[in-house]
Structure formats: C-alpha cells, structure tokens
Short mmCIF file of C-alpha atoms in Angstrom, two decimals:
data_model
loop_
_atom_site.label_atom_id
_atom_site.label_comp_id
_atom_site.label_asym_id
_atom_site.label_seq_id
_atom_site.Cartn_x
_atom_site.Cartn_y
_atom_site.Cartn_z
CA MET S 1 103.60 105.52 125.79
CA LYS S 2 104.42 108.83 126.76
CA VAL S 3 103.96 112.01 124.76
CA LYS S 4 106.62 114.77 125.95
CA ILE S 5 106.97 118.12 124.45
CA VAL S 6 110.45 118.78 123.73
CA GLU S 7 112.65 120.38 126.38
CA ASN S 8 116.06 119.74 125.77
CA GLN S 9 118.54 118.79 122.81
CA ASN S 10 118.76 115.08 123.60
CA GLU S 11 114.77 114.75 123.20
CA LEU S 12 114.95 117.38 120.01
CA GLU S 13 117.51 114.60 118.63
CA ASP S 14 115.23 112.15 119.45
CA ALA S 15 112.45 113.74 117.58
CA PHE S 16 114.50 114.43 114.64
CA SER S 17 115.72 110.72 114.55
CA VAL S 18 112.42 109.15 114.25
CA ARG S 19 111.46 111.98 111.50
CA LYS S 20 114.67 111.05 109.28
CA ILE S 21 113.92 107.31 109.71
CA VAL S 22 110.33 107.75 108.71
CA PHE S 23 110.61 110.74 106.52
CA VAL S 24 113.92 110.62 104.94
CA GLU S 25 114.79 106.44 105.06
CA GLU S 26 111.27 105.19 104.38
CA GLN S 27 109.60 108.06 102.18
CA ASN S 28 113.14 109.14 100.44
CA VAL S 29 112.46 112.76 101.38
CA PRO S 30 115.61 114.92 100.85
CA LEU S 31 117.00 115.51 104.62
CA GLU S 32 117.57 119.34 103.68
CA GLU S 33 113.82 119.44 102.99
CA GLU S 34 112.92 117.44 105.92
CA ILE S 35 114.69 119.39 108.47
CA ASP S 36 114.05 122.73 107.39
CA GLN S 37 114.19 126.83 108.29
CA PHE S 38 111.03 126.46 110.96
CA GLU S 39 112.51 123.84 113.33
CA ASP S 40 113.69 126.80 115.63
CA GLU S 41 110.06 128.42 116.09
CA ALA S 42 108.43 125.25 115.78
CA THR S 43 107.25 123.52 119.27
CA HIS S 44 108.22 119.89 118.89
CA PHE S 45 106.89 116.62 120.43
CA VAL S 46 108.53 113.22 121.01
CA MET S 47 106.71 110.02 121.75
CA TYR S 48 108.69 107.35 123.77
CA GLN S 49 107.49 103.67 124.23
CA GLU S 50 109.68 101.80 126.84
CA GLY S 51 112.05 104.67 126.76
CA ALA S 52 112.98 104.56 122.65
CA PRO S 53 111.58 107.24 120.86
CA VAL S 54 108.62 105.89 118.41
CA GLY S 55 106.62 109.08 117.27
CA ALA S 56 107.18 112.97 116.36
CA GLY S 57 105.72 115.89 115.46
CA ARG S 58 106.09 119.52 115.63
CA PHE S 59 103.51 122.93 115.91
CA ARG S 60 103.57 126.33 114.76
CA ILE S 61 101.14 129.25 114.57
CA VAL S 62 100.47 130.27 111.22
CA ASP S 63 98.01 132.82 110.15
CA GLY S 64 96.01 132.34 113.14
CA TYR S 65 95.97 128.54 112.83
CA GLY S 66 97.60 126.11 114.72
CA LYS S 67 99.72 123.90 111.91
CA VAL S 68 100.29 120.50 113.02
CA GLU S 69 103.38 119.28 110.98
CA ARG S 70 105.91 116.33 110.39
CA ILE S 71 103.69 113.74 112.51
CA CYS S 72 105.39 110.43 112.09
CA VAL S 73 105.38 107.10 113.98
CA MET S 74 108.13 104.20 113.65
CA LYS S 75 106.69 101.08 111.25
CA GLY S 76 106.83 98.79 114.42
CA ALA S 77 104.47 101.26 116.64
CA ARG S 78 101.93 101.95 113.90
CA LYS S 79 98.31 101.06 114.20
CA THR S 80 98.93 100.52 118.22
CA GLY S 81 97.07 104.20 119.22
CA THR S 82 100.47 105.91 118.91
CA GLY S 83 99.58 108.13 116.41
CA LYS S 84 96.22 109.13 118.02
CA ALA S 85 98.12 109.70 121.26
CA LEU S 86 100.56 111.99 119.65
CA MET S 87 98.02 113.85 117.93
CA ASN S 88 95.67 114.22 121.08
CA GLU S 89 98.77 115.71 122.81
CA ILE S 90 99.13 118.23 119.82
CA GLU S 91 95.63 119.17 119.75
CA SER S 92 95.74 119.70 123.71
CA TYR S 93 98.83 122.11 123.40
CA ALA S 94 96.95 124.20 120.74
CA GLN S 95 94.10 124.54 122.86
CA MET S 96 96.28 125.70 125.59
CA GLN S 97 97.74 128.46 123.35
CA GLY S 98 94.21 129.53 122.87
CA LEU S 99 93.77 128.33 119.16
CA HIS S 100 90.41 126.57 117.94
CA LYS S 101 91.41 125.74 114.20
CA LEU S 102 94.45 123.40 113.39
CA LYS S 103 95.46 122.83 109.91
CA LEU S 104 97.75 120.10 108.40
CA ASN S 105 98.91 118.85 104.95
CA ALA S 106 98.22 115.43 105.14
CA GLN S 107 99.78 112.58 102.68
CA THR S 108 97.17 111.38 100.84
CA GLN S 109 97.49 108.06 102.19
CA ALA S 110 97.12 109.22 105.69
CA ILE S 111 93.82 111.02 104.77
CA PRO S 112 91.90 108.24 106.51
CA PHE S 113 93.88 108.27 109.73
CA TYR S 114 93.26 112.28 110.22
CA ALA S 115 89.61 111.98 108.98
CA ARG S 116 89.05 109.72 111.79
CA LEU S 117 90.26 112.37 114.17
CA GLY S 118 87.82 115.00 112.94
CA TYR S 119 89.92 116.54 110.20
CA GLU S 120 88.38 117.51 106.73
CA VAL S 121 90.38 117.94 103.31
CA VAL S 122 89.75 121.40 102.10
CA SER S 123 92.32 121.52 98.92
CA GLU S 124 93.13 119.94 95.92
CA GLU S 125 95.83 117.58 95.60
CA PHE S 126 99.49 118.92 95.57
CA MET S 127 102.94 117.50 95.80
CA ASP S 128 105.17 118.03 98.60
CA ALA S 129 108.80 116.41 98.63
CA GLY S 130 107.50 114.56 95.64
CA ILE S 131 104.48 112.86 97.93
CA PRO S 132 100.99 113.98 97.26
CA HIS S 133 99.03 115.63 100.14
CA ARG S 134 95.93 117.48 100.87
CA THR S 135 95.41 120.43 103.28
CA MET S 136 92.89 119.34 105.98
CA ILE S 137 91.32 121.36 108.80
CA LYS S 138 89.80 120.84 112.34
CA GLU S 139 88.10 122.85 114.71
CA VAL S 140 88.95 122.22 118.34
#
C-alpha cells in the first residue's frame, strides 16, 4: 500500500473515483454534494494497492484546525489497515503544516475507527448528506 499526496490530474481522478464508488454508489450521497466547492483548495490524498486506487481523503485548513475530510476506502480493502495508513499520512502532513489540532465529521458508524486513532467526539449527532455524523477532534 502506498499513500500519495495528489500531484496531477490522473491521481486526482483516482481519488475522485474511490470517493464516487464509496460515497455516491454505496452510500447514495448525491454527486453534487460529494464533489463540492472546496476541491480546489484542498490537499488530496490517494492510496494505491498493486497500482489500483483503494483509498482517498482530503485535507484543508479551516479556522486554525486541520480539517480531515472525505476519508474512504474501497470495500475490498477495508479492515486491512488501509484506513489507518491513510489517516497516519494525513496527520503527518498536518504536522508538517504546523498544525496541532485536527477535526473531522465522522459518520456515526465510523466513530469507533476514529476513536482508536485518538479522536474524541465533541458534538451532538447531526445529519450530512442524509447520514448521521458527529464532529471529532484530535491533538497531534
């Protein structure tokens, strides 16, 4: 497995393809909500396994926090350490940017995953794209 910061259009399309499969096809998130107005300002990450894209995520700086967004892993690569490797790379990138607080909006079903990585729930449940979420933070 290899996590990369997206450097070209092909890698960006690979990241978008994973996001579309996981969020749009599997979870029925409308495409116009999944691909949004923040794509151009975000740093994108894509994970490859044997040359195929299997994970993706993006990172932005918002209100002094590192905001971790759109974390997803293809069904066949889940529960293999892929998500953890992706998150570790994003967290390392955040630290290189001089950030010490990270925030993310986790789907409630993913809270245990993020909690194992040291994130703490700091909000009540809210709906985003028809899916229940809670905000989580972590100091790095």
